[in-house]
Coordinates of C-alpha atoms in Angstrom, one line a residue:
M8 CA 0.0 0.0 0.0
N9 CA 1.4 3.4 -1.0
K10 CA 1.0 6.8 0.8
R11 CA -2.0 7.8 -1.4
Q12 CA -3.9 4.6 -0.4
A13 CA -2.9 5.0 3.2
K14 CA -4.1 8.6 3.2
K15 CA -7.5 7.5 1.9
L16 CA -7.8 4.8 4.5
Y17 CA -6.8 7.2 7.3
K18 CA -9.6 9.5 6.3
K19 CA -12.1 6.7 6.2
Y20 CA -10.9 5.5 9.6
V21 CA -11.4 8.9 11.2
N22 CA -15.0 9.0 9.9
N23 CA -15.6 5.4 11.0
E24 CA -16.2 4.2 7.4
C25 CA -13.5 1.5 7.2
S26 CA -14.6 -2.0 6.4
E27 CA -12.9 -4.9 8.4
H28 CA -10.7 -5.7 5.4
E29 CA -9.6 -2.0 5.0
K30 CA -8.8 -1.9 8.8
E31 CA -6.6 -5.0 8.3
L32 CA -4.8 -3.3 5.4
L33 CA -4.3 -0.2 7.4
N34 CA -3.1 -2.2 10.4
S35 CA -0.5 -4.0 8.3
Y36 CA 0.7 -0.7 6.9
L37 CA 1.1 0.9 10.3
E38 CA 2.7 -2.1 11.9
S39 CA 5.4 -2.1 9.3
F40 CA 6.6 1.3 10.6
Q41 CA 8.4 -0.4 13.5
D42 CA 11.2 1.8 15.0
K43 CA 10.6 4.3 12.2
K44 CA 9.9 8.0 12.8
I45 CA 6.8 8.9 10.8
S46 CA 4.5 11.9 10.6
L47 CA 1.1 12.7 9.3
N48 CA 2.6 15.7 7.6
D49 CA 4.1 13.4 5.0
L50 CA 0.6 12.3 4.0
N51 CA -0.5 15.9 3.3
F52 CA -3.7 15.7 5.4
D53 CA -5.7 18.9 5.7
K54 CA -5.9 20.5 9.1
D55 CA -9.4 19.3 10.0
V56 CA -8.5 15.6 9.3
K57 CA -5.3 15.9 11.2
N58 CA -7.0 17.2 14.3
K59 CA -9.7 14.5 14.2
L60 CA -7.1 11.8 13.8
W61 CA -5.0 13.2 16.6
L62 CA -8.0 13.3 19.0
Q63 CA -9.2 9.9 18.1
I64 CA -5.7 8.3 18.4
A65 CA -5.1 10.1 21.7
S66 CA -8.5 9.0 23.0
E67 CA -8.0 5.3 22.0
T68 CA -4.5 5.3 23.3
S69 CA -5.6 6.5 26.7
K70 CA -8.6 4.1 26.9
N71 CA -6.4 1.2 26.1
K72 CA -3.2 2.2 27.8
R73 CA -3.0 -1.0 29.9
V74 CA -3.7 -3.3 26.9
V75 CA -1.1 -1.6 24.8
K76 CA 1.6 -2.2 27.4
L77 CA 0.8 -5.8 27.8
S78 CA 0.2 -7.1 24.3
I79 CA -0.1 -6.2 20.6
H80 CA -3.8 -5.4 19.8
N81 CA -5.4 -3.4 17.1
Y82 CA -5.0 -0.1 18.9
L83 CA -1.2 -0.5 19.5
K84 CA -0.3 0.6 16.0
Y85 CA -2.4 3.7 16.4
A86 CA -0.7 4.3 19.7
A87 CA 2.7 3.9 18.1
V88 CA 1.9 6.5 15.5
F89 CA 0.7 8.9 18.2
L90 CA 3.8 8.5 20.2
V91 CA 6.2 9.1 17.4
M92 CA 4.3 12.1 16.0
I93 CA 6.2 14.4 18.2
S94 CA 9.3 13.7 16.2
I95 CA 10.2 15.1 12.9
S96 CA 10.4 12.5 10.2
V97 CA 12.5 12.2 7.2
L98 CA 11.3 10.1 4.3
F99 CA 13.5 9.6 1.2
F100 CA 11.9 10.3 -2.2
T101 CA 13.9 9.1 -5.2
K102 CA 13.9 9.4 -8.9
E103 CA 13.1 5.7 -9.1
D104 CA 9.8 6.0 -7.3
N105 CA 7.6 6.3 -10.4
V106 CA 9.6 3.9 -12.6
K107 CA 7.4 1.0 -13.7
Q108 CA 8.8 -2.3 -12.6
P109 CA 8.9 -5.3 -15.0
P110 CA 6.7 -8.3 -14.0
L111 CA 8.2 -10.6 -11.4
V112 CA 8.8 -14.1 -12.9
I113 CA 7.8 -16.8 -10.3
S114 CA 8.5 -20.3 -11.4
E115 CA 6.0 -23.0 -10.6
E116 CA 7.8 -25.9 -8.9
A117 CA 6.1 -29.2 -8.2
I118 CA 5.8 -31.1 -4.9
I119 CA 7.7 -34.4 -5.3
L120 CA 7.1 -37.7 -3.6
R121 CA 9.9 -40.3 -3.8
T122 CA 8.8 -43.8 -2.9
G123 CA 10.7 -46.7 -1.4
D124 CA 10.9 -48.2 -5.0
N125 CA 12.7 -45.1 -6.2
D126 CA 9.7 -43.9 -8.1
K127 CA 9.2 -40.2 -8.5
V128 CA 5.6 -39.1 -8.1
V129 CA 4.7 -35.5 -9.1
I130 CA 2.0 -34.1 -6.8
N131 CA -0.5 -31.8 -8.5
T132 CA -2.5 -30.2 -5.8
K133 CA -5.4 -29.7 -8.1
N134 CA -5.8 -33.5 -8.6
N135 CA -6.6 -36.6 -6.6
Q136 CA -4.8 -40.0 -6.8
S137 CA -4.1 -43.2 -5.0
L138 CA -0.7 -44.4 -3.9
Y139 CA 0.3 -48.0 -4.1
K140 CA 2.9 -50.4 -2.6
N141 CA 3.1 -54.0 -3.8
G142 CA -0.3 -53.6 -5.5
Q143 CA -2.0 -52.3 -2.3
V144 CA -3.3 -48.8 -1.7
V145 CA -1.2 -47.3 1.1
G146 CA -2.5 -43.7 0.8
T147 CA -4.7 -41.3 -1.1
Q148 CA -3.9 -37.7 -2.3
N149 CA -6.7 -35.2 -2.2
G150 CA -5.5 -31.8 -3.3
A151 CA -2.8 -30.4 -1.0
A152 CA -2.9 -33.4 1.4
I153 CA -2.0 -37.1 1.5
N154 CA -3.7 -39.5 3.9
Y155 CA -1.8 -42.8 4.6
V156 CA -3.7 -45.7 5.8
N157 CA -2.7 -48.3 8.5
N158 CA -2.0 -51.6 6.8
E159 CA -1.0 -54.4 9.2
A160 CA -0.1 -56.6 6.2
L161 CA 3.1 -54.4 5.8
T162 CA 5.6 -55.9 8.2
E163 CA 8.7 -54.1 7.1
L164 CA 9.6 -50.4 7.2
V165 CA 9.3 -48.8 3.8
Y166 CA 10.1 -45.0 3.6
N167 CA 8.7 -42.3 1.4
E168 CA 10.2 -38.9 1.1
I169 CA 8.3 -35.7 0.2
E170 CA 9.9 -32.5 -1.1
I171 CA 8.0 -29.2 -0.6
P172 CA 9.4 -26.4 -2.8
H173 CA 9.3 -22.7 -1.9
G174 CA 6.0 -21.1 -2.4
K175 CA 3.9 -24.1 -1.3
T176 CA 2.8 -25.9 1.9
F177 CA 1.4 -29.4 2.3
M178 CA -0.2 -31.7 4.8
L179 CA 0.3 -35.4 5.5
T180 CA -1.6 -37.8 7.7
L181 CA 0.7 -40.6 8.6
S182 CA -0.5 -44.2 9.0
D183 CA -0.9 -43.8 12.8
G184 CA -3.2 -40.8 12.4
T185 CA -0.4 -38.2 13.1
V186 CA -1.0 -35.0 11.1
V187 CA 2.0 -33.1 9.8
H188 CA 1.8 -29.6 8.3
L189 CA 4.8 -29.0 6.0
N190 CA 6.1 -25.5 5.4
A191 CA 7.7 -24.3 2.2
G192 CA 11.3 -25.5 1.5
T193 CA 10.9 -28.7 3.5
N194 CA 11.9 -32.3 3.0
M195 CA 10.6 -35.1 5.2
K196 CA 11.3 -38.8 5.1
F197 CA 8.7 -41.1 6.8
P198 CA 7.5 -44.7 6.9
V199 CA 4.6 -45.6 4.7
N200 CA 3.4 -47.7 7.6
F201 CA 4.6 -47.8 11.2
I202 CA 5.5 -51.2 12.5
K203 CA 4.2 -52.6 15.8
G204 CA 7.0 -52.9 18.4
K205 CA 9.1 -50.2 16.7
Q206 CA 9.5 -46.5 17.5
R207 CA 7.7 -44.1 15.2
E208 CA 10.6 -42.2 13.6
I209 CA 10.6 -39.6 10.8
Y210 CA 13.4 -37.4 9.4
L211 CA 13.0 -33.7 8.8
D212 CA 14.9 -30.9 7.0
G213 CA 13.0 -27.6 7.0
E214 CA 9.9 -26.8 9.1
A215 CA 6.8 -28.8 10.2
Y216 CA 4.0 -28.7 12.7
F217 CA 3.1 -32.1 14.2
E218 CA -0.2 -33.2 15.8
V219 CA 1.0 -36.6 17.1
A220 CA -1.4 -39.4 17.7
K221 CA -1.0 -40.8 21.2
D222 CA 0.6 -44.2 21.5
R223 CA 2.5 -44.8 24.8
K224 CA 4.0 -48.0 23.6
H225 CA 5.5 -46.4 20.5
P226 CA 7.3 -43.1 21.0
F227 CA 7.2 -40.6 18.1
I228 CA 10.7 -39.2 17.2
V229 CA 11.5 -36.4 14.9
N230 CA 15.1 -36.6 13.7
T231 CA 16.9 -33.6 12.2
S232 CA 20.6 -33.3 11.5
E233 CA 21.3 -31.6 14.8
M234 CA 18.3 -31.9 17.0
G235 CA 16.0 -34.8 18.1
V236 CA 12.5 -34.5 19.6
K237 CA 10.8 -37.4 21.4
V238 CA 7.1 -37.5 22.3
L239 CA 4.2 -39.9 23.0
G240 CA 1.4 -37.7 21.7
T241 CA 1.4 -33.9 21.5
H242 CA 1.4 -30.8 19.2
F243 CA 4.6 -29.0 18.4
N244 CA 6.6 -27.2 15.7
V245 CA 10.1 -28.0 14.6
N246 CA 12.3 -25.7 12.5
T247 CA 15.6 -26.7 11.1
Y248 CA 16.1 -24.4 8.1
E249 CA 19.6 -23.8 6.9
N250 CA 21.5 -20.9 8.5
T251 CA 19.2 -20.7 11.5
K252 CA 19.4 -22.3 14.9
S253 CA 17.3 -25.5 15.1
Y254 CA 14.4 -25.1 17.5
T255 CA 11.2 -26.7 18.8
V256 CA 8.1 -24.8 20.0
L257 CA 5.5 -26.7 22.0
A258 CA 1.8 -26.0 21.8
E259 CA 0.3 -28.9 23.7
G260 CA 1.6 -31.7 26.0
S261 CA 5.3 -32.2 26.6
V262 CA 8.4 -33.2 24.6
V263 CA 12.0 -34.1 25.2
V264 CA 14.5 -32.2 23.1
Y265 CA 18.1 -33.3 22.7
N266 CA 21.3 -32.8 20.8
Q267 CA 21.6 -35.6 18.2
H268 CA 25.3 -35.9 18.8
K269 CA 24.9 -36.4 22.5
K270 CA 21.5 -38.0 22.7
N271 CA 22.6 -40.6 25.3
D272 CA 23.8 -37.9 27.7
I273 CA 20.9 -36.8 29.9
A274 CA 22.7 -33.5 30.5
Y275 CA 21.9 -32.6 26.9
Q276 CA 18.2 -33.3 27.1
K277 CA 15.5 -30.9 28.1
T278 CA 11.8 -31.4 28.7
I279 CA 9.6 -28.4 27.7
I280 CA 6.0 -27.5 28.4
P281 CA 3.5 -25.6 26.3
G282 CA 4.5 -22.0 25.4
Q283 CA 8.2 -22.8 25.5
K284 CA 10.8 -22.8 22.8
A285 CA 13.9 -25.1 22.9
S286 CA 16.8 -24.0 20.7
L287 CA 19.9 -25.9 20.0
T288 CA 23.1 -24.0 21.0
S289 CA 26.7 -25.1 20.5
E290 CA 26.9 -26.2 24.2
N291 CA 23.4 -27.2 25.2
I292 CA 19.6 -26.7 24.8
D293 CA 18.3 -23.2 25.5
V294 CA 14.7 -23.0 26.8
K295 CA 12.6 -19.9 27.1
N296 CA 9.0 -18.8 27.2
V297 CA 7.6 -17.4 23.9
D298 CA 4.5 -16.3 22.1
I299 CA 3.8 -19.4 20.1
N300 CA 1.6 -17.6 17.6
K301 CA 4.7 -16.0 16.0
Y302 CA 6.0 -19.5 15.3
L303 CA 2.8 -21.2 14.2
S304 CA 1.2 -18.5 12.0
W305 CA 2.7 -19.9 8.8
R306 CA 0.1 -22.8 8.9
E307 CA -2.6 -20.2 8.2
G308 CA -0.6 -18.7 5.3
R309 CA 0.4 -15.7 7.4
L310 CA 3.7 -13.8 7.6
L311 CA 3.7 -12.6 11.2
F312 CA 6.7 -10.4 12.2
N313 CA 7.1 -9.6 15.8
N314 CA 10.3 -7.7 16.4
D315 CA 12.0 -9.7 13.5
S316 CA 15.1 -8.4 11.9
F317 CA 14.9 -7.5 8.2
L318 CA 17.5 -10.2 7.5
N319 CA 15.2 -12.9 8.8
I320 CA 12.1 -11.3 7.2
I321 CA 13.8 -11.6 3.8
K322 CA 14.3 -15.4 4.3
K323 CA 10.6 -15.8 5.2
I324 CA 9.5 -13.8 2.2
E325 CA 11.7 -15.9 -0.1
R326 CA 10.2 -19.2 1.1
K327 CA 6.5 -18.0 1.1
Y328 CA 6.6 -16.4 -2.4
N329 CA 9.3 -18.5 -4.1
V330 CA 11.4 -15.5 -5.0
K331 CA 15.0 -14.5 -4.6
I332 CA 15.9 -11.3 -2.8
K333 CA 19.3 -9.7 -2.9
N334 CA 19.7 -6.9 -0.3
E335 CA 22.3 -4.4 -1.3
Y336 CA 21.2 -2.0 1.5
L337 CA 23.0 -3.8 4.3
E338 CA 22.1 -1.2 7.0
L339 CA 18.5 -2.6 6.9
N340 CA 19.6 -6.1 8.1
N341 CA 19.4 -5.4 11.8
I342 CA 16.3 -3.1 11.7
R343 CA 13.3 -4.8 13.4
F344 CA 9.7 -4.8 12.3
K345 CA 6.3 -5.8 13.4
G346 CA 3.6 -6.7 10.9
D347 CA 1.0 -9.3 9.9
F348 CA 0.4 -10.2 6.3
K349 CA -1.7 -12.9 4.6
E350 CA -3.3 -12.3 1.3
E351 CA -1.0 -9.5 0.0
T352 CA 0.8 -10.1 -3.2
I353 CA 4.6 -10.0 -3.1
I354 CA 4.5 -6.5 -4.7
D355 CA 2.0 -5.2 -2.1
L356 CA 4.4 -6.5 0.6
L357 CA 7.5 -5.0 -1.0
D358 CA 5.7 -1.6 -1.4
T359 CA 4.7 -1.6 2.3
F360 CA 8.2 -2.3 3.4
K361 CA 9.5 0.2 0.9
E362 CA 7.4 2.9 2.5
S363 CA 8.4 2.1 6.1
A364 CA 12.1 1.1 5.7
G365 CA 12.9 3.7 3.0
F366 CA 14.5 1.6 0.3
N367 CA 14.2 1.1 -3.5
Y368 CA 13.9 -2.2 -5.3
K369 CA 14.1 -3.4 -8.8
I370 CA 13.0 -6.7 -10.4
I371 CA 15.1 -8.8 -12.7
D372 CA 13.3 -12.0 -13.7
N373 CA 12.8 -13.9 -10.4
E374 CA 15.2 -11.7 -8.4
I375 CA 14.3 -8.7 -6.3
I376 CA 17.2 -6.4 -5.7
I377 CA 16.9 -4.0 -2.7
N378 CA 19.1 -0.9 -2.7
K379 CA 19.6 2.3 -0.9
P380 CA 17.5 5.3 -2.1
L381 CA 19.2 8.3 -3.6
K382 CA 18.3 11.4 -1.5
T383 CA 16.8 14.1 -3.6
K384 CA 15.2 17.5 -2.8

């Protein structure tokens, strides 16, 4: 959303004319101004509208003062604008602002399922199909989900592996009833059928949310290259993306998290409870309380930033939209932002950050190049 659109929504907000969708757009725009000095002067409001907006923001900030201090609610972004209005802002305007960008070329990559027979199955999320092993149906694909069935006739472990490209998510229901939500850029290796008397083990590279079916006799184990997670039945998220610290966030129940290289040493095992995050460090497992919504919002197709650095935001955008971003404005990397985006296009998202962070960008095929603006009068 650009300044002209924001100005229009501000006016509608003052007159209580905003629809719920328009309020969400305005919220996203305002939240993106984290740690940025902004002023209504830059939106060229007339005096009457400015006064109304000042009074309404001041009133709502006062009424919700306690709420604002404790959590991020709808009024917080208005309070944030009110608090920084006393400062003089400087926004950069560049010669490139009105240059029409070429279209962004986003390649369509398929979800791939590799079977134990080394067959490669292309998953078209618009279609349905049955999956076979030794002539027997072991699962069915319905759109963006595969449901494996428990088949006691299978007495040996046979693994499948699924590859989720950037720009897509997928859901698996394993043969024991465990539901797995797979995020973009994720690979997971798993048994077609779990075997009685053996632990339920899967292998993950990327990010997934697990809703594990309870089975006290058969622990469920998530193996990553560095971290292991052992449960009996619970809901949790595991993230092991490249160039990030592996972590587990727990939503329900309890899990044991351990270092794969020292899994037999009890000193390197930690049990966590709901609302906690366990991160793998070079020496041990670090546990802290977190807002789990930040870590689980991807399942709803949302990009939720809560004090995230621009460097980490870029990685999330690349995975969600299947684009490449090259940041040549390195000063932005450590700036932190808050925002909540869901249905915005990649261009809407870039334009919102362009306004708040003060950068320019250009598009070359599938690559977005961010650069520092040229200050002009």
